[in-house]
CSV table of C-alpha atoms in Angstrom, one decimal:
chain,number,residue,atom,x,y,z
A,1,MET,CA,104.2,-50.5,-74.5
A,2,ALA,CA,104.5,-46.8,-73.8
A,3,PRO,CA,107.3,-44.3,-73.8
A,4,PHE,CA,108.0,-41.9,-70.9
A,5,PHE,CA,110.5,-39.1,-70.9
A,6,ASN,CA,112.7,-39.0,-67.8
A,7,PRO,CA,114.3,-35.6,-67.6
A,8,ASN,CA,116.8,-34.7,-64.9
A,9,SER,CA,114.6,-33.3,-62.1
A,10,SER,CA,117.4,-32.2,-59.7
A,11,PRO,CA,118.3,-28.5,-59.7
A,12,ASP,CA,121.8,-29.3,-58.2
A,13,LEU,CA,122.8,-31.4,-61.2
A,14,PRO,CA,123.9,-30.0,-64.6
A,15,PRO,CA,121.2,-30.2,-67.3
A,16,ALA,CA,121.1,-33.3,-69.4
A,17,PRO,CA,119.1,-34.4,-72.4
A,18,PRO,CA,116.1,-36.5,-71.5
A,19,ASP,CA,116.3,-40.3,-71.9
A,20,LEU,CA,113.4,-42.1,-73.7
A,21,ILE,CA,112.5,-45.3,-71.9
A,22,LEU,CA,110.3,-48.1,-73.1
A,23,VAL,CA,107.7,-49.0,-70.5
A,24,GLN,CA,105.4,-52.0,-70.2
A,25,THR,CA,102.2,-50.5,-68.7
A,26,VAL,CA,100.0,-52.5,-66.4
A,27,HIS,CA,97.0,-50.3,-66.6
A,28,SER,CA,96.1,-46.9,-68.1
A,29,LEU,CA,97.3,-43.8,-66.4
A,30,GLY,CA,94.6,-42.2,-64.2
A,31,GLU,CA,92.7,-45.5,-63.8
A,32,VAL,CA,94.0,-46.3,-60.3
A,33,SER,CA,91.1,-47.6,-58.2
A,34,PRO,CA,91.0,-48.3,-54.4
A,35,LEU,CA,89.6,-51.7,-55.4
A,36,PHE,CA,92.7,-52.5,-57.4
A,37,ARG,CA,94.7,-54.3,-54.8
A,38,LEU,CA,97.7,-55.7,-56.7
A,39,PRO,CA,99.4,-54.9,-60.0
A,40,ARG,CA,98.7,-57.2,-62.9
A,41,PHE,CA,102.3,-58.5,-63.0
A,42,LYS,CA,104.6,-60.0,-60.5
A,43,LEU,CA,107.2,-57.6,-59.1
A,44,HIS,CA,110.7,-58.8,-58.2
A,45,ARG,CA,113.8,-57.2,-56.8
A,46,GLY,CA,115.9,-55.3,-59.2
A,47,GLN,CA,112.9,-54.4,-61.5
A,48,VAL,CA,112.7,-50.8,-62.6
A,49,VAL,CA,109.2,-49.6,-62.2
A,50,VAL,CA,107.1,-46.5,-63.1
A,51,TYR,CA,104.8,-45.4,-60.3
A,52,TYR,CA,102.7,-42.5,-59.0
A,53,THR,CA,104.6,-40.8,-56.3
A,54,PRO,CA,102.9,-41.1,-52.9
A,55,HIS,CA,103.4,-37.4,-52.0
A,56,ASP,CA,102.0,-36.2,-55.4
A,57,PRO,CA,99.8,-38.7,-57.2
A,58,ASN,CA,99.9,-36.5,-60.3
A,59,THR,CA,103.6,-37.1,-60.7
A,60,ILE,CA,105.2,-40.2,-62.2
A,61,ALA,CA,108.6,-41.5,-61.0
A,62,VAL,CA,111.0,-44.2,-62.2
A,63,LYS,CA,112.9,-46.2,-59.5
A,64,ARG,CA,114.3,-49.7,-59.0
A,65,VAL,CA,112.5,-52.2,-56.7
A,66,VAL,CA,114.9,-53.0,-53.7
A,67,GLY,CA,112.6,-54.7,-51.2
A,68,LEU,CA,109.4,-56.8,-51.4
A,69,PRO,CA,106.9,-57.6,-48.7
A,70,GLY,CA,108.6,-59.4,-45.9
A,71,ASP,CA,112.1,-58.0,-46.6
A,72,LYS,CA,114.0,-55.9,-44.0
A,73,VAL,CA,115.6,-52.8,-45.5
A,74,THR,CA,117.9,-50.4,-43.7
A,75,PRO,CA,117.4,-46.8,-45.0
A,76,LEU,CA,120.4,-44.7,-46.0
A,77,PRO,CA,121.4,-42.4,-43.2
A,78,GLY,CA,120.7,-38.7,-43.1
A,79,TYR,CA,117.1,-38.5,-44.0
A,80,ASP,CA,114.6,-36.3,-42.0
A,81,GLY,CA,112.1,-38.3,-40.0
A,82,TRP,CA,114.1,-41.5,-40.2
A,83,ASP,CA,116.5,-43.0,-37.6
A,84,SER,CA,118.1,-45.4,-40.0
A,85,SER,CA,116.5,-48.3,-38.1
A,86,PRO,CA,115.6,-51.3,-40.4
A,87,VAL,CA,112.1,-51.3,-41.8
A,88,ILE,CA,110.0,-54.4,-42.5
A,89,ILE,CA,108.2,-54.0,-45.8
A,90,PRO,CA,104.4,-54.7,-45.2
A,91,TYR,CA,102.0,-56.6,-47.4
A,92,ASN,CA,101.3,-55.1,-50.8
A,93,HIS,CA,104.2,-52.6,-50.5
A,94,ILE,CA,107.7,-52.3,-52.0
A,95,TRP,CA,110.8,-50.3,-51.3
A,96,VAL,CA,112.2,-48.4,-54.2
A,97,GLU,CA,115.4,-46.5,-54.7
A,98,GLY,CA,117.5,-44.8,-57.4
A,99,ASP,CA,120.7,-46.4,-58.5
A,100,ALA,CA,122.8,-43.4,-57.5
A,101,ASN,CA,122.7,-44.7,-53.9
A,102,ASN,CA,122.9,-41.0,-52.9
A,103,ARG,CA,120.1,-39.2,-50.9
A,104,ASP,CA,120.9,-35.9,-52.7
A,105,LYS,CA,120.3,-37.4,-56.2
A,106,SER,CA,117.1,-39.5,-55.6
A,107,ILE,CA,113.8,-38.9,-53.9
A,108,ASP,CA,112.7,-42.5,-53.1
A,109,SER,CA,111.6,-44.7,-50.3
A,110,ASN,CA,114.4,-43.3,-48.1
A,111,HIS,CA,112.3,-40.2,-48.1
A,112,PHE,CA,108.8,-41.5,-48.0
A,113,GLY,CA,109.1,-45.1,-46.9
A,114,PRO,CA,107.6,-48.2,-48.6
A,115,ILE,CA,105.0,-47.4,-51.3
A,116,SER,CA,101.9,-49.3,-52.1
A,117,GLN,CA,102.1,-51.7,-55.1
A,118,ASN,CA,98.8,-50.1,-56.3
A,119,LEU,CA,100.8,-47.0,-57.3
A,120,VAL,CA,102.8,-49.0,-59.8
A,121,CYS,CA,101.7,-48.3,-63.4
A,122,GLY,CA,104.4,-50.0,-65.4
A,123,PHE,CA,107.9,-51.3,-65.5
A,124,VAL,CA,110.9,-50.2,-67.7
A,125,LEU,CA,112.2,-52.6,-70.4
A,126,ALA,CA,114.8,-50.5,-72.1
A,127,VAL,CA,116.4,-47.0,-72.3
A,128,TYR,CA,117.0,-45.1,-75.5
A,129,VAL,CA,120.2,-43.1,-74.8
A,130,PRO,CA,120.8,-40.0,-76.9
A,131,GLY,CA,123.5,-40.6,-79.5
A,132,LEU,CA,122.8,-44.4,-79.8
A,133,ASN,CA,120.6,-45.9,-82.5
A,134,TRP,CA,119.6,-48.9,-80.4
A,135,PRO,CA,117.9,-49.4,-77.0
A,136,VAL,CA,119.9,-50.4,-73.9
A,137,TRP,CA,117.9,-53.3,-72.3
A,138,LEU,CA,117.9,-53.1,-68.5
A,139,ASP,CA,119.4,-55.7,-66.2
A,140,SER,CA,116.9,-56.4,-63.5
A,141,ALA,CA,119.0,-58.8,-61.4
A,142,GLY,CA,118.3,-58.0,-57.8
A,143,ASP,CA,121.8,-58.7,-56.6
A,144,ASP,CA,123.2,-55.8,-58.6
A,145,THR,CA,121.4,-53.1,-56.7
A,146,PRO,CA,123.5,-50.8,-54.5
A,147,ALA,CA,121.4,-51.5,-51.5
A,148,LYS,CA,121.9,-55.3,-51.9
A,149,LYS,CA,125.7,-54.8,-52.3
A,150,ASP,CA,125.8,-52.6,-49.2
A,151,GLY,CA,124.0,-55.3,-47.2
A,152,ARG,CA,121.1,-53.1,-46.5
A,153,VAL,CA,118.5,-55.6,-47.6
A,154,GLU,CA,117.6,-58.9,-45.9
A,155,GLU,CA,115.2,-61.0,-48.0
A,156,ASP,CA,112.1,-62.8,-46.7
A,157,VAL,CA,112.5,-62.0,-43.0
A,158,VAL,CA,108.8,-62.0,-42.3
A,159,GLY,CA,107.1,-64.6,-44.6
A,160,SER,CA,103.6,-63.8,-43.5
A,161,ALA,CA,104.0,-60.2,-44.9
A,162,ARG,CA,103.7,-61.7,-48.4
A,163,LEU,CA,100.1,-63.0,-47.7
A,164,ASP,CA,96.8,-61.1,-47.8
A,165,PRO,CA,95.7,-60.4,-44.2
A,166,ASP,CA,92.2,-61.5,-45.1
A,167,GLU,CA,93.6,-64.8,-46.4
A,168,GLN,CA,95.7,-65.2,-43.3
A,169,ALA,CA,92.7,-64.8,-41.1
A,170,THR,CA,90.8,-67.5,-43.1
A,171,GLN,CA,93.7,-69.8,-43.2
A,172,GLY,CA,94.5,-69.3,-39.6
A,173,GLU,CA,91.2,-70.7,-38.4
A,174,ASP,CA,91.2,-74.5,-37.9
A,175,PRO,CA,87.4,-75.5,-38.0
A,176,PHE,CA,88.1,-78.8,-36.2
A,177,ARG,CA,89.8,-77.1,-33.3
A,178,SER,CA,87.7,-73.9,-33.2
A,179,GLY,CA,84.5,-75.8,-32.8
A,180,SER,CA,83.0,-74.7,-36.1
A,181,ALA,CA,83.2,-78.2,-37.6
A,182,ALA,CA,81.4,-79.8,-34.6
A,183,LEU,CA,78.7,-77.2,-35.0
A,184,GLU,CA,78.4,-77.9,-38.7
A,185,LEU,CA,78.0,-81.6,-38.0
A,186,ALA,CA,75.3,-81.0,-35.4
A,187,MET,CA,73.4,-78.8,-37.9
A,188,ILE,CA,73.6,-81.5,-40.7
A,189,ARG,CA,72.4,-84.2,-38.4
A,190,ARG,CA,69.5,-82.1,-37.1
A,191,ASN,CA,68.4,-81.3,-40.7
A,192,ARG,CA,69.2,-84.4,-42.7
A,193,GLU,CA,65.9,-84.1,-44.6
A,194,LEU,CA,66.9,-80.7,-45.9
A,195,MET,CA,70.3,-81.7,-47.3
A,196,PRO,CA,69.1,-82.7,-50.7
A,197,ALA,CA,67.6,-79.2,-51.2
A,198,LYS,CA,70.7,-77.6,-49.8
A,199,LEU,CA,72.9,-79.4,-52.2
A,200,ARG,CA,70.9,-78.1,-55.2
A,201,ALA,CA,71.2,-74.5,-54.0
A,202,LYS,CA,73.7,-72.3,-55.8
A,203,GLY,CA,77.2,-72.7,-54.5
A,204,MET,CA,76.3,-75.1,-51.7
A,205,LEU,CA,77.5,-78.3,-53.5
A,206,GLU,CA,81.0,-76.9,-53.9
A,207,ARG,CA,81.0,-75.8,-50.2
A,208,TYR,CA,80.1,-79.3,-49.0
A,209,ARG,CA,82.6,-80.8,-51.3
A,210,ARG,CA,85.4,-78.7,-49.8
A,211,MET,CA,84.1,-79.6,-46.3
A,212,HIS,CA,84.1,-83.3,-47.2
A,213,ALA,CA,87.7,-83.1,-48.5
A,214,LEU,CA,88.9,-81.2,-45.3
A,215,ALA,CA,87.1,-83.8,-43.1
A,216,ARG,CA,88.7,-86.7,-44.9
A,217,ALA,CA,92.2,-85.1,-44.5
A,218,GLU,CA,91.5,-84.6,-40.8
A,219,VAL,CA,90.5,-88.2,-40.3
A,220,ALA,CA,93.8,-89.3,-41.9
A,221,THR,CA,96.1,-86.8,-40.1
A,222,GLY,CA,94.2,-85.4,-37.2
A,223,ASP,CA,94.4,-86.3,-33.5
A,224,ALA,CA,91.8,-88.2,-31.4
A,225,SER,CA,90.2,-84.9,-30.3
A,226,THR,CA,89.1,-84.1,-33.8
A,227,ARG,CA,88.9,-87.4,-35.6
A,228,SER,CA,85.4,-88.3,-34.4
A,229,VAL,CA,83.9,-85.0,-35.7
A,230,ALA,CA,85.8,-85.4,-39.0
A,231,GLN,CA,84.6,-89.0,-39.4
A,232,GLY,CA,81.0,-87.9,-38.6
A,233,LEU,CA,81.1,-85.2,-41.3
A,234,VAL,CA,82.5,-87.6,-43.9
A,235,GLU,CA,79.7,-90.2,-43.2
A,236,GLU,CA,76.9,-87.6,-43.2
A,237,LEU,CA,78.1,-85.8,-46.3
A,238,GLU,CA,78.6,-89.1,-48.3
A,239,ILE,CA,75.0,-90.1,-47.4
A,240,ALA,CA,73.8,-86.7,-48.6
A,241,PHE,CA,75.8,-86.8,-51.8
A,242,GLU,CA,74.5,-90.3,-52.7
A,243,SER,CA,70.9,-89.2,-51.9
A,244,VAL,CA,71.0,-86.8,-54.8
A,245,GLY,CA,72.7,-89.2,-57.2
A,246,LEU,CA,76.3,-88.1,-56.7
A,247,ASN,CA,79.4,-90.1,-55.8
A,248,LYS,CA,80.5,-90.3,-52.2
A,249,ASP,CA,82.9,-87.4,-52.7
A,250,GLY,CA,80.2,-85.2,-54.3
A,251,GLY,CA,81.4,-85.7,-57.8
A,252,ARG,CA,79.1,-86.4,-60.7
A,253,VAL,CA,78.4,-90.1,-61.5
A,254,ALA,CA,79.7,-91.1,-64.9
A,255,PRO,CA,76.9,-92.2,-67.3
A,256,VAL,CA,76.7,-96.0,-67.9
A,257,VAL,CA,76.9,-96.9,-71.6
A,258,LYS,CA,75.0,-100.1,-72.3
A,259,PRO,CA,76.4,-102.6,-74.8
A,260,ARG,CA,74.5,-102.7,-78.1
A,261,TRP,CA,73.0,-106.1,-77.3
A,262,GLN,CA,71.4,-104.5,-74.2
A,263,ALA,CA,70.2,-101.4,-76.0
A,264,GLY,CA,66.7,-102.7,-76.9
A,265,GLU,CA,65.6,-101.9,-80.4
A,266,GLU,CA,68.8,-100.2,-81.3
A,267,GLY,CA,70.9,-103.5,-80.8
A,268,GLU,CA,70.7,-107.2,-81.0
A,269,SER,CA,71.1,-109.8,-78.3
A,270,THR,CA,73.6,-112.6,-78.4
A,271,ALA,CA,70.8,-115.1,-79.0
A,272,ASP,CA,69.6,-113.1,-82.1
A,273,LYS,CA,73.1,-113.1,-83.5
A,274,GLU,CA,73.5,-116.8,-82.9
A,275,ARG,CA,70.1,-117.5,-84.6
A,276,LYS,CA,71.0,-115.5,-87.7
A,277,LEU,CA,74.4,-117.2,-87.9
A,278,GLN,CA,72.7,-120.7,-87.8
A,279,GLU,CA,70.3,-119.6,-90.5
A,280,TYR,CA,73.1,-118.4,-92.7
A,281,LEU,CA,75.1,-121.6,-92.3
A,282,ALA,CA,71.9,-123.7,-93.1
A,283,ARG,CA,71.5,-121.7,-96.3
A,284,GLN,CA,75.1,-122.4,-97.3
A,285,ARG,CA,74.6,-126.1,-96.9
A,286,THR,CA,71.7,-126.2,-99.2
A,287,VAL,CA,73.5,-124.3,-102.0
C-alpha cells in the first residue's frame, strides 16, 4: 500500500485541502519498462487508478476507468482535436475520466485519448477526507460512472481488441488448412529414423505432444480435406512416441509394480508359501 496526496490542480477552482488516498501499487514508481506489457492486476470498469500522464510521464494522475479494450466510448463534446466521434479502445489501452463529467474540471482521456495500461502504477482503495477519522472506501461499480449513465460507453463492441495481436496471429493460423500440417507430416515420414533423437531434444517432446493433440481433434471434428493429414500425423507420432518408451499420446509410461511373489529374492512364490504351510501343519499334528 502507498499514500498519494491529490491536491486540487485546477487554477479555476477554489483552493481545497488535499485528500490522502490509499493506493495499491502494482510496481515501484519509476520502474516502467517497455517490456512490461500489462499491469499485474486485472483492470475493470469503474476502478479508480493511478497512472503516469501520457503528456508528462513525470506527473501522476488519478482517474476512473471508463472503457476497456474493445469498448466504444463517445468523448465529451468541446475538446480540441476531437470531433466527438465514438472511439474504439484498442488492445492494452483504457479510457479514463474524472467523475466531474466536466471538461473544465478534469484532464483525462477526453483530452489525450485512450492511455496505455502500461502507464498504470496502482489503484485507489480508499480516500481519507479531512475532518473524518476513518477512510471512505471507494465504490468501483462500473455502472455508476457518469459516462455510463450518459450512455457514452458501449461495452465489448470489438471482442478481438481484448486479445494480444501476436496471440491473434498465432491462433488465426489453421495448420491443417494452411498446409503447414501436411508439410510437417512429410518431414516426419522422410526422417522417421531421426524422430527418437528429436523427441529427446529440449522442448521437442512437448511440441510433438501438442501436435498429436491437435491432430486427434482434427480427426474427430475436421472435414475430409484435412482428416487424412491429421490421421497420418496421429499414426506417425504414436509410432515415434512408443519407439522411445512413451505412451501413444506422448505421456510417460507408469512403472509396473510386481507382486512380492514375483519380486525374486525379496518375495516368496505361492508354491513356497504353500510348502511352508504344509510343514507347519505337519508339525502341529506331531505335537
